[in-house]
CSV table of N, CA and C in Angstrom, one decimal:
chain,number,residue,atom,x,y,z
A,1,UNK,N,41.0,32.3,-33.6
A,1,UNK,CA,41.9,31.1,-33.3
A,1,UNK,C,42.7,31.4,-32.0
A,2,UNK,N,43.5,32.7,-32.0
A,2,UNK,CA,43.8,32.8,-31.0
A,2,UNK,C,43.1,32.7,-29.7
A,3,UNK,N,41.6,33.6,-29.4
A,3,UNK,CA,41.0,33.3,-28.7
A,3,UNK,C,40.8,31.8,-28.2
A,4,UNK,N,40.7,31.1,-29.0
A,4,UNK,CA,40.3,29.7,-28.7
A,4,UNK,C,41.5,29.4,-27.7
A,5,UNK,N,42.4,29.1,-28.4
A,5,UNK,CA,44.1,29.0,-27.4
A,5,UNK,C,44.0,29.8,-26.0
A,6,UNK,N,43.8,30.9,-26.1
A,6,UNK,CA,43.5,31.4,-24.7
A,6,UNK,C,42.5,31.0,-24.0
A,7,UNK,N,41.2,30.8,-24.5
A,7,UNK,CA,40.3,29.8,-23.4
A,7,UNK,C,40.7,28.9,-23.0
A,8,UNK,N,41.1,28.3,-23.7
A,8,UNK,CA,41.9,26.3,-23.4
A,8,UNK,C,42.5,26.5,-22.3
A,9,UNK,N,44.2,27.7,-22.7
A,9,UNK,CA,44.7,27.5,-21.7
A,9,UNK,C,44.1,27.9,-20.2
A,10,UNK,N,43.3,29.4,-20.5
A,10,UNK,CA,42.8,29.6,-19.2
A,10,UNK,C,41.9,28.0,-18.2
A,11,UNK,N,40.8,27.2,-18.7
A,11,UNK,CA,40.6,25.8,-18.7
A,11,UNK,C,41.6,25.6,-18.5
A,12,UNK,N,42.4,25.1,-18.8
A,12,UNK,CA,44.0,23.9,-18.4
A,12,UNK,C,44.3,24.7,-16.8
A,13,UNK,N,44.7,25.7,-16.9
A,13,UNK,CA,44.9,26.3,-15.4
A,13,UNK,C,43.6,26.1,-14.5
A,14,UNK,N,42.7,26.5,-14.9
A,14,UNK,CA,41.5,26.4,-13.6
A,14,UNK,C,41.5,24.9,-13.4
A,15,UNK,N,41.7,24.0,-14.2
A,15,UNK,CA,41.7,22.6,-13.9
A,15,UNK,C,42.7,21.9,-12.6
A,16,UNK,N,44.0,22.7,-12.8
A,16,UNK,CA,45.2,22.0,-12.2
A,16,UNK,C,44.9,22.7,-11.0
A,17,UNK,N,43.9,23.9,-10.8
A,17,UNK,CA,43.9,24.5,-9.7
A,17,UNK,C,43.2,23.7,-8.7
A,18,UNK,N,42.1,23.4,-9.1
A,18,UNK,CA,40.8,22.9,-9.0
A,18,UNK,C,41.3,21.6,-8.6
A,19,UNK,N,42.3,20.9,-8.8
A,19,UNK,CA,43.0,19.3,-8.8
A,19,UNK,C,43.7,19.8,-7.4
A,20,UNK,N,44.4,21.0,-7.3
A,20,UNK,CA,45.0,20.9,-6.5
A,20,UNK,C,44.7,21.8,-4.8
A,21,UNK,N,43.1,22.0,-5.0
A,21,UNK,CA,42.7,22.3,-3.9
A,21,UNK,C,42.7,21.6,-2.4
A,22,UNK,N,42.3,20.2,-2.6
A,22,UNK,CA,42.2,19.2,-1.7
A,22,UNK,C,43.3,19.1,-1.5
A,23,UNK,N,44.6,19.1,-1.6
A,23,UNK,CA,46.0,19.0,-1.6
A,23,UNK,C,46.3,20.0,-0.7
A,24,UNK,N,46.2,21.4,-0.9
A,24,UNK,CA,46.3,22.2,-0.2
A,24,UNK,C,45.5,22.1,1.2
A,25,UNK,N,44.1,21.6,1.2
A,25,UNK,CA,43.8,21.8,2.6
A,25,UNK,C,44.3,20.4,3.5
A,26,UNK,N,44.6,19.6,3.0
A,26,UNK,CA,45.1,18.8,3.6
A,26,UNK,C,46.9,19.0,4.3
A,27,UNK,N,47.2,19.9,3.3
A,27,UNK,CA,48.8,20.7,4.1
A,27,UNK,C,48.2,21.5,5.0
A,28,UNK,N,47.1,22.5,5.2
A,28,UNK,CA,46.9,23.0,5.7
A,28,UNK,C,46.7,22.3,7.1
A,29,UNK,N,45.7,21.1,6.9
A,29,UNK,CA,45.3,21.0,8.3
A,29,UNK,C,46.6,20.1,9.2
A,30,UNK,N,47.3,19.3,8.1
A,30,UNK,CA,48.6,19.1,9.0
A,30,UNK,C,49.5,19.7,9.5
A,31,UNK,N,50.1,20.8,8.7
A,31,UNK,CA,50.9,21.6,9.7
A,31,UNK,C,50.0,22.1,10.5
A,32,UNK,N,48.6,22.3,10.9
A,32,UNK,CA,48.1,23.0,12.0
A,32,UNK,C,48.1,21.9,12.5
A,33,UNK,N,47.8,20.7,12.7
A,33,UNK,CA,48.1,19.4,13.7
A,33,UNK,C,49.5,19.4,14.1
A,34,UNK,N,50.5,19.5,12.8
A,34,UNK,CA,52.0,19.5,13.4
A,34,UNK,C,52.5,20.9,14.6
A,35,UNK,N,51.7,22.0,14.4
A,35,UNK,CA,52.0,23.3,15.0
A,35,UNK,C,51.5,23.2,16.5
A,36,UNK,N,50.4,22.3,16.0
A,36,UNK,CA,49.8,22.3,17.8
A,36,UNK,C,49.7,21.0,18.5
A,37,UNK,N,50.6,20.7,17.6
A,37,UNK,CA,51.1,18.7,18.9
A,37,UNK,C,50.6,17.7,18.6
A,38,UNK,N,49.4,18.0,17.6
A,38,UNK,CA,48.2,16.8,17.3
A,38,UNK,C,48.8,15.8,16.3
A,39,UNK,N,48.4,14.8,16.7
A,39,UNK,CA,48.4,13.7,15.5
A,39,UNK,C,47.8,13.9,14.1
A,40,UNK,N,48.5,14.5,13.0
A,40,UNK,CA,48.2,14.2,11.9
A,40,UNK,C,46.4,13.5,11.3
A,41,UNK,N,46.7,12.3,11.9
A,41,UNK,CA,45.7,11.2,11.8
A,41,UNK,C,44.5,11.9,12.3
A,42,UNK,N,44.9,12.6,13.6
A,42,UNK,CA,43.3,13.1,14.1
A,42,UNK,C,42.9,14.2,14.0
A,43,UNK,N,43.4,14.8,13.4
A,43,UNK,CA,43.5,16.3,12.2
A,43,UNK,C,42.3,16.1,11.2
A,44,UNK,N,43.0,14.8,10.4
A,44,UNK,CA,42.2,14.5,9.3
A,44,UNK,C,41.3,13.6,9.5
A,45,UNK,N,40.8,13.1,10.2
A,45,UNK,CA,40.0,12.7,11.1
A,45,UNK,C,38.7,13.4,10.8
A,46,UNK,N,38.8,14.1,11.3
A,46,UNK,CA,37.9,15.5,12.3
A,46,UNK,C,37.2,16.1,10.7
A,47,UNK,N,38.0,15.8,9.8
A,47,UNK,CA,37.6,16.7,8.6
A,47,UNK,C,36.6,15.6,7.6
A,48,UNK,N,36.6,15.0,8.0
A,48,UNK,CA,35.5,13.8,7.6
A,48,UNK,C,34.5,13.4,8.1
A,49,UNK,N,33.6,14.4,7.2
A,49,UNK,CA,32.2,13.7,7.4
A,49,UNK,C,31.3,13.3,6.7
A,50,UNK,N,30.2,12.2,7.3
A,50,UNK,CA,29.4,12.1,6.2
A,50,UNK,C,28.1,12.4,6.7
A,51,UNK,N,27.4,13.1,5.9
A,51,UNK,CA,26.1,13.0,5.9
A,51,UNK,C,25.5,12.8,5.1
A,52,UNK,N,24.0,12.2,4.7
A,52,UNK,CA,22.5,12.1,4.6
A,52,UNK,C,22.0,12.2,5.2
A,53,UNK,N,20.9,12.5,4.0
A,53,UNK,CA,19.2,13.0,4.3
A,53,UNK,C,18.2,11.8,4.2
A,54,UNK,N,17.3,11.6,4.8
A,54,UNK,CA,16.2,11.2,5.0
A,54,UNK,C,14.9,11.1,4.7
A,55,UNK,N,13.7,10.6,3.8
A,55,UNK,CA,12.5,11.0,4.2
A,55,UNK,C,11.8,10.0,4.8
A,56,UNK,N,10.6,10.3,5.5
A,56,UNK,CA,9.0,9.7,5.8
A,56,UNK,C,7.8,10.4,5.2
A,57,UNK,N,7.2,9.6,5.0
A,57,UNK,CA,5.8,9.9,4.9
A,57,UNK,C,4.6,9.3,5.5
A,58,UNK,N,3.4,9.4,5.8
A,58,UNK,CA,2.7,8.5,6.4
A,58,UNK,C,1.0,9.2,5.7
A,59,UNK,N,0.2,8.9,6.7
A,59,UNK,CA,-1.2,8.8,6.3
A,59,UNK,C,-1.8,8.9,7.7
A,60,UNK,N,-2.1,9.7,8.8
A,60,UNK,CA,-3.0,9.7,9.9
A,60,UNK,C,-4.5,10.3,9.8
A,61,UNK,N,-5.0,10.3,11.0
A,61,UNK,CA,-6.3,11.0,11.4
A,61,UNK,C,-6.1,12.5,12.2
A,62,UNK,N,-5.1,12.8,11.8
A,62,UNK,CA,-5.1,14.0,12.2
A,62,UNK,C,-3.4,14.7,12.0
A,63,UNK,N,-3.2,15.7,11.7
A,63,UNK,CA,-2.4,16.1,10.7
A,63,UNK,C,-0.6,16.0,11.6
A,64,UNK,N,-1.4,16.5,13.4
A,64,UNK,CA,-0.2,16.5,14.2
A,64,UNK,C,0.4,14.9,14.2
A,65,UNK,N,-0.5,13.7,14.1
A,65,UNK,CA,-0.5,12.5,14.1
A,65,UNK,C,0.3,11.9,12.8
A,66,UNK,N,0.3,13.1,11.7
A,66,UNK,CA,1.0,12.7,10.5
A,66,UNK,C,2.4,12.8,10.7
A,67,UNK,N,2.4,14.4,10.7
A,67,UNK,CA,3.7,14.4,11.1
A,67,UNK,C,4.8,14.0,11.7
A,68,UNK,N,4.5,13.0,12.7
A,68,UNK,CA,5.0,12.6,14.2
A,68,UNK,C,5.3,11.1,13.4
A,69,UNK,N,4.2,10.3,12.5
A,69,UNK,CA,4.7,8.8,12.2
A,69,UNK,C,5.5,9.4,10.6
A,70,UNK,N,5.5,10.5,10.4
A,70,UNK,CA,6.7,10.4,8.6
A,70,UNK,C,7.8,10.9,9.5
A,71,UNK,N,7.9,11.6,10.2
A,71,UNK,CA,9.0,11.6,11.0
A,71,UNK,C,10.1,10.2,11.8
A,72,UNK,N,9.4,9.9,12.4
A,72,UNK,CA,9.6,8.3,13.1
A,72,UNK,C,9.9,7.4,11.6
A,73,UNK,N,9.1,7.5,10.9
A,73,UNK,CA,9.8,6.4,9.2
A,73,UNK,C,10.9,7.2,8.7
A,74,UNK,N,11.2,8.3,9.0
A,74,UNK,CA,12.7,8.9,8.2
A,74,UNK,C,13.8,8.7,9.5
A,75,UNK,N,13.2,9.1,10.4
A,75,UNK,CA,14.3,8.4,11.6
A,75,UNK,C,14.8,6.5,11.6
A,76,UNK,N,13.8,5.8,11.2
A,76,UNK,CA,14.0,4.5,11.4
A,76,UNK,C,14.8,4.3,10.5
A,77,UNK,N,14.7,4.8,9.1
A,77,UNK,CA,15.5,4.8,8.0
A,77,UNK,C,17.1,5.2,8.3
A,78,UNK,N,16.7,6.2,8.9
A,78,UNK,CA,18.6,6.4,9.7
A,78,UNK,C,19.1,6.1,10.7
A,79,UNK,N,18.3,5.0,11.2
A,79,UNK,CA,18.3,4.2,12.5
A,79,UNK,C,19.3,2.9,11.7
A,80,UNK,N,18.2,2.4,10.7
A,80,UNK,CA,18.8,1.4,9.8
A,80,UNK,C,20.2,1.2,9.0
A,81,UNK,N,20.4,3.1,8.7
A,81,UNK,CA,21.6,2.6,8.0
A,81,UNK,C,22.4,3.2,9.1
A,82,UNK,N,22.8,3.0,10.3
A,82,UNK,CA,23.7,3.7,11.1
A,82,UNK,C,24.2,4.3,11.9
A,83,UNK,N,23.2,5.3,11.9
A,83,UNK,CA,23.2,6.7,12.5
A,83,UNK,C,22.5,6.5,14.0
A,84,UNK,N,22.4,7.3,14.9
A,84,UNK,CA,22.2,7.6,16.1
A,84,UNK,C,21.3,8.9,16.3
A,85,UNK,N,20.1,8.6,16.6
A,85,UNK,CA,19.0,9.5,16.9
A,85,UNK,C,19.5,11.1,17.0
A,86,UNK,N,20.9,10.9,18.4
A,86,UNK,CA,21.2,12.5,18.2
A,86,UNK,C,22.1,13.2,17.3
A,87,UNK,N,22.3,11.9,16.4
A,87,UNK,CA,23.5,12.3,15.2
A,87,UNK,C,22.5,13.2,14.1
A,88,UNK,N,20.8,13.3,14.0
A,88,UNK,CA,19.7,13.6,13.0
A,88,UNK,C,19.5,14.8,13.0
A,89,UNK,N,18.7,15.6,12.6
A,89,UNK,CA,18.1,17.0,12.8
A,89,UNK,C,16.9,17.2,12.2
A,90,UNK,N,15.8,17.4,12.2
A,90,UNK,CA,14.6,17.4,11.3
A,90,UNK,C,14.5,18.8,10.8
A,91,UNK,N,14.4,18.1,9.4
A,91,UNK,CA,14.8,19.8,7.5
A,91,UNK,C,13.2,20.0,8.0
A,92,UNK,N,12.0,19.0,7.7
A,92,UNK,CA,10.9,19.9,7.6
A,92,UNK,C,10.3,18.8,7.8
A,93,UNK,N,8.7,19.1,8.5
A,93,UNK,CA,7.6,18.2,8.5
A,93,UNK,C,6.4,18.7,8.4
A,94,UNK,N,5.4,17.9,7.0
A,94,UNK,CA,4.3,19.4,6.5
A,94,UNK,C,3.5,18.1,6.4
A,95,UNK,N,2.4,19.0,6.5
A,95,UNK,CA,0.9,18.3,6.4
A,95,UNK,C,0.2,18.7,5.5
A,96,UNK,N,-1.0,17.5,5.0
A,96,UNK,CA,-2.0,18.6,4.0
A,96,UNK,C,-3.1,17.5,4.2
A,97,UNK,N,-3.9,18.2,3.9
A,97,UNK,CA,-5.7,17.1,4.1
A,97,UNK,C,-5.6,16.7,2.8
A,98,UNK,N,-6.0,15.2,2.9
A,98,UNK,CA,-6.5,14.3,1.6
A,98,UNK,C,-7.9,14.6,1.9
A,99,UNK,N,-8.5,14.2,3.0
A,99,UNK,CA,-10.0,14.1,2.7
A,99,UNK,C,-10.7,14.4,4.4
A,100,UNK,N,-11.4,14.9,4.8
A,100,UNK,CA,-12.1,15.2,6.0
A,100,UNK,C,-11.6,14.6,7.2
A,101,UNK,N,-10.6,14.3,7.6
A,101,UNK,CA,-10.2,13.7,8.9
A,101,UNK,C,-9.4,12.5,8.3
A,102,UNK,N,-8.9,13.1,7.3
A,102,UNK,CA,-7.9,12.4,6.9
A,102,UNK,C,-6.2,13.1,6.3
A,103,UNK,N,-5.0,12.9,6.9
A,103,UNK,CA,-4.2,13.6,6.4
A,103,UNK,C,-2.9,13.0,6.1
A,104,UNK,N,-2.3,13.4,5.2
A,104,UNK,CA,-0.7,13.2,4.8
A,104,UNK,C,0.1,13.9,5.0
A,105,UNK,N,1.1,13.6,5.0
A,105,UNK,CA,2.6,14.1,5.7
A,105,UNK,C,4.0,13.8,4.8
A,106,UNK,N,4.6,14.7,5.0
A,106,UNK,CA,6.1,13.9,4.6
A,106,UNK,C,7.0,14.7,5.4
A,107,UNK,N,8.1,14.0,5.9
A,107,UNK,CA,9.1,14.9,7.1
A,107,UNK,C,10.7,14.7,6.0
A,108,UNK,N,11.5,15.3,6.7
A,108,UNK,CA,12.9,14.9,6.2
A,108,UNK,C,14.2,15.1,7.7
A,109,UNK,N,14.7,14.6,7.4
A,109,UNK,CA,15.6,15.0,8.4
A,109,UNK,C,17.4,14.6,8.0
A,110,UNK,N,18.5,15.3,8.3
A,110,UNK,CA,19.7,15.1,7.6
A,110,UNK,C,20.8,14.7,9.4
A,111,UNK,N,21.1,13.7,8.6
A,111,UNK,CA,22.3,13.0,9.6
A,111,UNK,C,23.6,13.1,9.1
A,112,UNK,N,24.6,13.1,10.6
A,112,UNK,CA,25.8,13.7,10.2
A,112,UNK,C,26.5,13.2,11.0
A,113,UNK,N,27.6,12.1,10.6
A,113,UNK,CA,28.7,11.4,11.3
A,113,UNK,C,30.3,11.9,11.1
């Protein structure tokens, strides 16, 4: 029984900790904004980002040909929601034969504003 009481509490502490991490880095980065002249605002700013990922896939006559249009459909996809070609990075683009002069693809690529 006791045991039990001591896990809980340990739990109850890791929780309030865990609540109170984002709290702390947000003191953190304002006094470093307040320490070095900066606006607050553009402190926290700077600490927000978002990213997604992306896929394509496609179907060419040749495997480099695959790769190149699942690429271009996972870009267009983050063209659509937002993002800016140099905002992307391409994770992977792989090929494989379906059938003799025929090949599939799928690319991915992760954007970050």
């Amino acid at each position: 029984m006791t045991s039990m009481f001591v896990r809980g509490a340990a739990a109850l502490v890791l929780a309030g900790l865990a609540a109170l991490v984002p709290t702390a880095a947000y003191a953190t980065t304002a006094t470093t904004a307040a320490t070095t002249g900066t606006r607050t605002g553009a402190a926290t700013a700077a600490v927000a980002e978002e990213t997604q990922r992306f896929t394509g896939s496609a179907y060419e006559n040749s495997p480099k040909k695959a790769k190149r249009e699942a690429e271009t459909q996972a870009r267009h996809s983050a063209l659509l929601s937002g993002f800016l070609n140099e905002q992307c990075v391409l994770l992977f683009a792989e090929s494989y034969r379906l059938a003799p002069g025929y090949y599939g693809a799928n690319a991915a690529i992760s954007c970050t504003r």
